[in-house]
C-alpha cells in the first residue's frame, strides 16, 4: 500500500479521484485545506496541537466522525459519483444520498425533488426541458438594463422517468438570475466553489440503488435522507409510508446491515415510521432539525420538553444545524456549548450536526446561516481557522458523534488528530 500523502496539492487530489477501488480508498488523503485552516487559526493550545508533527504527518484514517454532505460538494457537483468518491478519498466514514423519486416512482439521489434546474443540465436538453413543471423563462430588463424579473424555472425528478433522469449530468448547484437563455442560466456558481469538476465527462447522477452499491464498494456507511416531496402525496397511489418503506427496502435488498445505515428525515413522522415498522433501522434513524431564527417567520430551537417527547417516542439521534449547538462565550471571543446542546444531552439524545465548509469565506466576519448564533465570534476572529475552533467545541465539549461537511478532508484531519 502506498504511504498516505498528507500534503497532496488540492488540484492533484481532485484530479486523482474519478476511479477508485476499495484498496485506494484506504489510502486517505486530506489535501492541503486542513493545513491552510490550521495556519490561519488564532494562536493557542488548539492550534499548537493541530499543527504538531504527529497531526500533520498522519497517517490519516477513515472516520465516522466525518460525514460527506452530498459527497464533497464544496468542489464537486453534489450527489454525483465523483462527489461521493471524493468524500471517501478524504476519509468520510459516512456518505449521504438525499433520496427523492421520479415520475415512475424510482428512488434517486437529489437534494430536493425540485432542484434539477439548478443542479443538472436539464434546461439545455429541449426534449426534457419541455417536461419541467415550470419551463425556463428568461430574465426581463428595462431600457436601462435594470433587472425587472429574474430568470426562473422549476424542474422536478417527478417530471421525468428514471431513464430520462439518467440522461442528465450534474453541475454545481447554482443559477444565473440575469439569464436570457437556458445556457446562461447554468451559471451563477458561488465564488468560493468551482466549475472545474463539472464538465461534460463528469457529474454522473446516481440512483439510490447505485449509491448503495458504490458505498459498499468504497467501504463507507450510508446516511440517506428521505426528502420532502414537492408533489402532493400520495403521488399516483404512492404514499408517504410506501416512500419511506421503499428507501429501507433497497438497503435490505442489497444486504446492507441496519447498523451501516443512518436514515434521516426532517419529518418526524418518517422517523417514527422507521422506529415502529423497521426497528433495526429506526434504532439509529436521525431526526433532522431546520431551526432558523433568520427565517420569516423564525423557526425556533426546540425546548427540552420537546426533545424529551421525541425520546419518549423512540428517537435517539437529533441533527440540528451547527449554530443551534454553539453559543459565544461571555467575551465573544470563542465558542461554548449552547443551552440546546446541554438540553439534548440531558434527555439522552445523540447528536449529529450540519454543515461545515458550506459558508464560504469566514474571515470577513460573517458565516451566514450556519453561524447565526455566534456571528460576534467570527467578527472578532476574522480568520478562516475559526471553523476548526467551532469544530473543536462541537467535538470535545458538545460531544457530537459526527458532522456533515462539504469538504470532509477538514473533519478527517481534525478527527484523526484529536482521536475522535
Coordinates of C-alpha atoms in Angstrom, one line a residue:
X1 CA 0.0 0.0 0.0
X2 CA 1.3 3.5 -0.8
X3 CA 2.1 5.7 2.1
X4 CA -0.7 8.3 2.6
X5 CA 0.2 11.7 1.1
X6 CA -1.0 14.2 3.6
X7 CA 0.2 17.3 1.7
X8 CA -1.0 16.4 -1.8
X9 CA -2.0 19.6 -3.6
X10 CA -5.7 20.2 -3.8
X11 CA -5.8 20.2 -7.6
X12 CA -3.8 16.9 -7.7
X13 CA -6.1 15.4 -5.1
X14 CA -9.2 16.2 -7.1
X15 CA -7.6 15.0 -10.4
X16 CA -6.8 11.7 -8.8
X17 CA -10.4 10.9 -7.8
X18 CA -12.5 9.6 -10.7
X19 CA -11.9 5.9 -10.4
X20 CA -11.4 4.3 -7.0
X21 CA -11.1 0.8 -5.7
X22 CA -11.5 -0.4 -2.2
X23 CA -7.7 -0.5 -1.7
X24 CA -7.3 3.1 -2.9
X25 CA -9.9 4.5 -0.5
X26 CA -8.0 3.1 2.5
X27 CA -5.2 5.5 1.5
X28 CA -6.9 8.5 2.9
X29 CA -5.7 11.9 1.6
X30 CA -6.9 15.1 3.2
X31 CA -5.2 17.6 0.8
X32 CA -3.9 21.0 1.7
X33 CA -7.0 22.7 3.0
X34 CA -6.8 21.5 6.7
X35 CA -3.2 22.8 6.8
X36 CA -4.3 26.2 5.5
X37 CA -7.0 26.4 8.1
X38 CA -4.6 25.4 10.9
X39 CA -2.1 28.0 9.8
X40 CA -4.8 30.7 9.8
X41 CA -6.0 29.9 13.3
X42 CA -5.6 32.3 16.2
X43 CA -2.6 31.3 18.4
X44 CA -3.5 29.0 21.3
X45 CA -3.4 25.4 22.6
X46 CA -5.7 24.1 19.9
X47 CA -3.6 25.5 17.1
X48 CA -0.5 24.1 18.7
X49 CA -1.9 20.6 18.9
X50 CA -3.4 20.7 15.3
X51 CA -0.1 21.9 13.9
X52 CA 2.0 19.3 15.7
X53 CA 4.0 16.9 13.6
X54 CA 2.1 14.0 14.9
X55 CA -1.0 15.5 13.4
X56 CA 0.4 16.9 10.3
X57 CA 2.3 13.8 9.1
X58 CA -0.6 11.4 9.5
X59 CA -1.3 8.7 8.5
X60 CA -4.9 9.5 8.2
X61 CA -7.7 7.0 8.5
X62 CA -11.4 6.9 7.6
X63 CA -13.6 8.1 10.5
X64 CA -17.4 8.0 11.1
X65 CA -17.0 11.5 12.7
X66 CA -16.5 12.8 9.1
X67 CA -19.7 12.7 7.1
X68 CA -19.7 13.6 3.4
X69 CA -22.5 16.1 2.9
X70 CA -23.9 15.4 -0.6
X71 CA -20.5 13.9 -1.1
X72 CA -17.8 16.6 -1.3
X73 CA -20.0 19.5 -2.5
X74 CA -17.5 22.3 -2.0
X75 CA -15.8 21.4 -5.2
X76 CA -17.8 18.6 -6.9
X77 CA -21.4 18.6 -8.2
X78 CA -23.4 17.3 -5.3
X79 CA -24.9 13.7 -5.3
X80 CA -22.8 12.6 -8.2
X81 CA -20.5 9.6 -8.3
X82 CA -17.5 11.8 -8.5
X83 CA -18.6 13.8 -5.4
X84 CA -19.1 10.6 -3.4
X85 CA -15.8 9.2 -4.4
X86 CA -14.1 12.4 -3.4
X87 CA -15.7 12.2 0.1
X88 CA -14.5 8.7 0.5
X89 CA -11.0 9.6 -0.6
X90 CA -10.9 12.3 2.1
X91 CA -11.8 9.8 4.8
X92 CA -15.5 10.3 5.3
X93 CA -16.7 7.2 7.1
X94 CA -20.3 8.0 6.2
X95 CA -21.6 9.5 2.9
X96 CA -25.1 10.9 2.2
X97 CA -27.5 10.3 -0.6
X98 CA -30.6 12.6 -0.4
X99 CA -33.5 10.4 -1.6
X100 CA -36.4 11.5 -3.8
X101 CA -38.4 9.8 -6.6
X102 CA -39.0 10.1 -10.3
X103 CA -42.2 10.0 -12.3
X104 CA -42.1 6.2 -12.4
X105 CA -41.5 6.2 -8.6
X106 CA -37.9 5.1 -8.7
X107 CA -35.6 6.5 -6.0
X108 CA -32.7 8.7 -7.0
X109 CA -30.1 10.9 -5.2
X110 CA -31.0 14.6 -5.3
X111 CA -31.0 17.2 -2.6
X112 CA -34.6 18.2 -3.5
X113 CA -37.3 16.8 -5.7
X114 CA -37.5 20.2 -7.5
X115 CA -33.8 21.2 -8.0
X116 CA -33.0 19.7 -11.4
X117 CA -33.0 23.2 -13.0
X118 CA -30.1 24.3 -10.7
X119 CA -28.2 21.0 -10.2
X120 CA -28.3 19.5 -13.6
X121 CA -28.2 20.4 -17.3
X122 CA -31.8 19.6 -17.9
X123 CA -32.7 23.0 -19.3
X124 CA -30.2 22.5 -22.1
X125 CA -31.9 19.3 -23.3
X126 CA -35.0 20.5 -25.1
X127 CA -36.9 17.2 -25.0
X128 CA -36.6 17.1 -21.2
X129 CA -36.8 20.8 -20.5
X130 CA -40.2 20.8 -22.1
X131 CA -41.4 18.4 -19.4
X132 CA -40.4 20.7 -16.5
X133 CA -43.1 21.9 -14.1
X134 CA -42.1 25.5 -15.0
X135 CA -40.2 25.7 -18.2
X136 CA -37.3 28.2 -18.5
X137 CA -38.4 31.9 -18.5
X138 CA -35.7 34.4 -19.3
X139 CA -35.0 37.5 -17.2
X140 CA -36.5 40.8 -18.3
X141 CA -34.9 44.2 -18.1
X142 CA -35.9 47.8 -18.5
X143 CA -34.4 50.1 -21.1
X144 CA -31.6 51.0 -18.7
X145 CA -30.6 47.4 -18.3
X146 CA -32.0 47.1 -14.8
X147 CA -33.4 43.7 -13.8
X148 CA -37.2 43.7 -13.7
X149 CA -37.9 40.0 -13.2
X150 CA -35.3 37.3 -12.7
X151 CA -35.0 34.2 -14.9
X152 CA -36.8 31.2 -13.5
X153 CA -37.6 27.6 -14.0
X154 CA -38.6 24.5 -11.9
X155 CA -37.8 21.0 -12.9
X156 CA -38.7 18.1 -10.7
X157 CA -37.5 14.5 -10.7
X158 CA -41.2 13.6 -10.7
X159 CA -41.5 15.4 -14.1
X160 CA -39.4 12.7 -15.8
X161 CA -38.8 8.9 -15.7
X162 CA -35.8 7.2 -14.4
X163 CA -34.5 6.6 -17.9
X164 CA -34.8 10.3 -18.6
X165 CA -33.1 11.1 -15.3
X166 CA -30.1 9.1 -16.3
X167 CA -29.7 11.3 -19.4
X168 CA -28.8 14.2 -17.2
X169 CA -25.4 15.4 -16.0
X170 CA -24.8 17.0 -12.6
X171 CA -23.5 20.5 -12.1
X172 CA -22.8 22.8 -9.2
X173 CA -26.0 24.0 -7.6
X174 CA -26.4 27.5 -8.9
X175 CA -28.4 29.6 -11.4
X176 CA -27.9 33.0 -13.1
X177 CA -30.9 35.3 -12.3
X178 CA -30.0 37.5 -15.2
X179 CA -30.0 34.7 -17.8
X180 CA -31.6 35.2 -21.1
X181 CA -31.0 31.6 -22.3
X182 CA -31.0 28.2 -20.7
X183 CA -27.3 28.0 -21.2
X184 CA -26.7 31.3 -19.3
X185 CA -29.0 30.0 -16.5
X186 CA -26.5 27.2 -15.9
X187 CA -24.1 29.8 -14.4
X188 CA -24.0 31.6 -11.0
X189 CA -21.7 29.2 -9.1
X190 CA -20.6 30.8 -5.8
X191 CA -17.1 32.3 -5.9
X192 CA -15.8 30.0 -3.2
X193 CA -16.8 26.9 -5.3
X194 CA -15.7 25.9 -8.7
X195 CA -17.0 24.5 -12.0
X196 CA -13.7 22.8 -12.7
X197 CA -15.1 19.3 -11.9
X198 CA -18.5 19.8 -13.5
X199 CA -17.6 19.2 -17.2
X200 CA -19.5 17.0 -19.7
X201 CA -17.5 13.9 -18.8
X202 CA -18.3 14.2 -15.1
X203 CA -21.3 14.9 -13.0
X204 CA -22.6 11.3 -13.1
X205 CA -26.0 11.1 -11.5
X206 CA -26.9 8.2 -9.2
X207 CA -30.0 6.2 -8.4
X208 CA -30.4 5.3 -4.8
X209 CA -29.6 1.7 -5.6
X210 CA -26.4 2.7 -7.4
X211 CA -25.3 4.8 -4.4
X212 CA -25.7 1.8 -2.2
X213 CA -23.6 -0.3 -4.5
X214 CA -20.9 2.4 -4.7
X215 CA -20.9 3.0 -1.0
X216 CA -20.4 -0.7 -0.4
X217 CA -17.5 -0.7 -2.8
X218 CA -16.0 2.3 -1.1
X219 CA -16.4 0.7 2.4
X220 CA -18.4 3.6 3.9
X221 CA -21.6 3.7 5.9
X222 CA -24.7 5.3 4.5
X223 CA -26.9 8.2 5.6
X224 CA -29.9 8.5 3.2
X225 CA -32.2 11.5 3.8
X226 CA -35.8 11.0 2.8
X227 CA -36.6 14.3 1.1
X228 CA -39.9 16.0 1.5
X229 CA -41.8 15.6 -1.8
X230 CA -42.6 18.7 -3.9
X231 CA -45.7 16.9 -5.1
X232 CA -48.8 16.1 -3.2
X233 CA -48.8 12.7 -1.6
X234 CA -49.9 10.1 -2.3
X235 CA -48.4 10.6 -5.8
X236 CA -50.1 8.4 -8.3
X237 CA -51.0 6.0 -5.5
X238 CA -47.5 6.2 -3.9
X239 CA -48.0 7.1 -0.2
X240 CA -45.5 8.7 2.2
X241 CA -45.3 5.5 4.1
X242 CA -44.6 3.5 0.9
X243 CA -41.9 6.0 0.1
X244 CA -40.3 5.7 3.5
X245 CA -40.5 1.9 3.3
X246 CA -39.1 1.7 -0.2
X247 CA -36.0 3.5 0.8
X248 CA -35.3 1.0 3.6
X249 CA -36.3 -1.9 1.4
X250 CA -33.5 -1.1 -1.0
X251 CA -30.9 -1.4 1.7
X252 CA -32.4 -4.8 2.8
X253 CA -32.4 -6.0 -0.8
X254 CA -28.7 -5.0 -1.2
X255 CA -27.9 -6.9 2.0
X256 CA -26.7 -3.8 3.9
X257 CA -27.0 -4.3 7.7
X258 CA -29.1 -1.7 9.5
X259 CA -26.0 -0.8 11.6
X260 CA -24.5 0.6 8.4
X261 CA -27.4 2.9 7.7
X262 CA -28.4 6.2 9.3
X263 CA -31.8 7.0 7.8
X264 CA -32.7 10.7 8.1
X265 CA -35.7 13.0 7.7
X266 CA -36.9 16.4 8.7
X267 CA -40.3 14.9 9.0
X268 CA -40.8 13.4 12.5
X269 CA -43.5 11.1 11.0
X270 CA -40.9 9.4 8.8
X271 CA -38.5 8.8 11.7
X272 CA -41.3 7.4 13.8
X273 CA -42.5 5.2 10.9
X274 CA -39.0 3.6 10.9
X275 CA -38.9 3.3 14.6
X276 CA -42.2 1.5 14.6
X277 CA -42.0 -0.6 11.4
X278 CA -38.3 -1.1 10.8
X279 CA -36.9 -1.0 14.4
X280 CA -33.4 -2.2 13.4
X281 CA -33.1 0.9 11.1
X282 CA -35.2 3.1 13.4
X283 CA -32.7 2.5 16.2
X284 CA -30.3 4.9 14.6
X285 CA -32.7 7.0 12.5
X286 CA -31.8 10.7 12.5
X287 CA -34.3 13.4 13.2
X288 CA -33.1 16.5 11.3
X289 CA -34.0 20.0 12.6
X290 CA -34.3 23.1 10.4
X291 CA -34.3 25.7 13.2
X292 CA -33.6 29.1 11.6
X293 CA -34.0 32.4 13.5
X294 CA -33.4 34.4 10.3
X295 CA -36.4 32.8 8.6
X296 CA -39.7 34.7 8.2
X297 CA -41.3 33.7 10.5
X298 CA -38.4 32.3 12.6
X299 CA -38.2 28.6 13.1
X300 CA -37.4 28.3 16.9
X301 CA -34.9 26.0 18.6
X302 CA -36.8 23.1 20.2
X303 CA -37.3 23.1 24.0
X304 CA -36.0 20.4 26.3
X305 CA -39.6 19.3 26.8
X306 CA -40.0 18.8 23.0
X307 CA -36.7 16.8 23.0
X308 CA -37.9 14.6 25.8
X309 CA -41.1 13.9 23.8
X310 CA -39.0 12.6 20.9
X311 CA -37.0 10.4 23.1
X312 CA -40.2 9.0 24.7
X313 CA -41.3 8.0 21.1
X314 CA -38.1 6.3 20.3
X315 CA -36.0 8.9 18.7
X316 CA -32.3 8.5 19.6
X317 CA -30.4 10.9 17.3
X318 CA -31.1 14.6 16.8
X319 CA -29.4 16.6 14.0
X320 CA -29.8 20.4 14.2
X321 CA -27.7 22.9 12.2
X322 CA -24.3 23.7 13.8
X323 CA -25.4 27.2 15.1
X324 CA -28.0 25.6 17.3
X325 CA -25.3 23.7 19.3
X326 CA -23.0 26.7 19.7
X327 CA -23.1 29.9 21.8
X328 CA -20.5 32.7 22.2
X329 CA -18.5 32.9 25.4
X330 CA -19.0 35.9 27.7
X331 CA -16.3 37.8 26.0
X332 CA -17.5 36.9 22.5
X333 CA -14.0 35.6 21.6
X334 CA -14.8 31.9 21.5
X335 CA -17.5 29.2 21.4
X336 CA -19.2 27.3 24.2
X337 CA -22.0 24.6 24.1
X338 CA -25.4 26.1 23.8
X339 CA -28.4 25.6 26.1
X340 CA -29.9 23.4 23.4
X341 CA -26.8 21.2 23.3
X342 CA -26.9 20.8 27.0
X343 CA -30.7 20.0 26.9
X344 CA -30.2 17.4 24.3
X345 CA -27.6 15.6 26.4
X346 CA -29.8 15.9 29.4
X347 CA -32.5 13.9 27.8
X348 CA -30.1 11.4 26.3
X349 CA -30.1 12.3 22.6
X350 CA -27.1 11.6 20.5
X351 CA -26.1 14.5 18.3
X352 CA -25.1 14.9 14.6
X353 CA -24.8 18.3 13.1
X354 CA -24.6 20.1 9.7
X355 CA -22.7 21.6 7.8
X356 CA -19.0 22.5 7.9
X357 CA -17.3 24.1 4.9
X358 CA -20.5 25.4 3.5
X359 CA -20.4 29.0 4.5
X360 CA -17.7 30.4 2.1
X361 CA -15.3 33.0 3.5
X362 CA -15.4 33.4 7.3
X363 CA -12.6 35.9 7.6
X364 CA -15.0 38.7 6.5
X365 CA -16.8 38.2 9.9
X366 CA -20.0 36.7 8.5
X367 CA -20.9 33.0 8.4
X368 CA -24.5 33.3 7.3
X369 CA -27.0 30.6 8.3
X370 CA -24.5 28.1 9.9
X371 CA -23.1 30.7 12.4
X372 CA -26.1 32.9 13.1
X373 CA -25.8 32.4 16.9
X374 CA -22.1 33.2 17.0
X375 CA -21.5 36.0 14.4
X376 CA -19.8 38.1 17.0
X377 CA -17.1 35.4 17.4
X378 CA -16.4 35.5 13.7
X379 CA -16.3 39.3 13.8
X380 CA -13.7 39.1 16.5
X381 CA -11.6 36.3 14.9
X382 CA -11.6 37.4 11.2
X383 CA -9.8 34.3 10.1
X384 CA -10.7 31.0 8.3
X385 CA -9.2 28.9 11.1
X386 CA -12.2 29.8 13.3
X387 CA -14.0 26.9 11.7
X388 CA -11.7 24.5 13.5
X389 CA -12.4 26.2 16.8
X390 CA -16.1 25.7 16.3
X391 CA -15.5 22.1 15.3
X392 CA -13.4 21.5 18.4
X393 CA -16.2 22.7 20.7
X394 CA -18.7 20.6 18.9
X395 CA -16.4 17.6 19.0
X396 CA -15.0 17.7 22.5
X397 CA -17.4 19.8 24.6
X398 CA -20.8 19.3 22.9
X399 CA -19.9 15.7 22.2
X400 CA -21.4 15.3 18.7
X401 CA -20.9 11.8 17.2
X402 CA -20.4 13.2 13.7
X403 CA -20.6 16.3 11.5
X404 CA -21.6 16.7 7.8
X405 CA -19.1 18.6 5.7
X406 CA -18.9 19.8 2.2
X407 CA -15.1 19.1 2.2
X408 CA -14.7 16.1 4.5
X409 CA -10.9 16.3 4.5
X410 CA -11.0 19.1 7.1
X411 CA -13.1 17.0 9.5
X412 CA -11.0 13.9 8.8
X413 CA -7.8 15.8 9.7
X414 CA -9.3 17.1 12.9
X415 CA -10.8 13.8 14.0
X416 CA -7.6 11.9 13.4
X417 CA -5.5 14.4 15.3
X418 CA -7.9 14.6 18.3
X419 CA -8.6 10.8 18.4
X420 CA -12.3 11.1 17.7

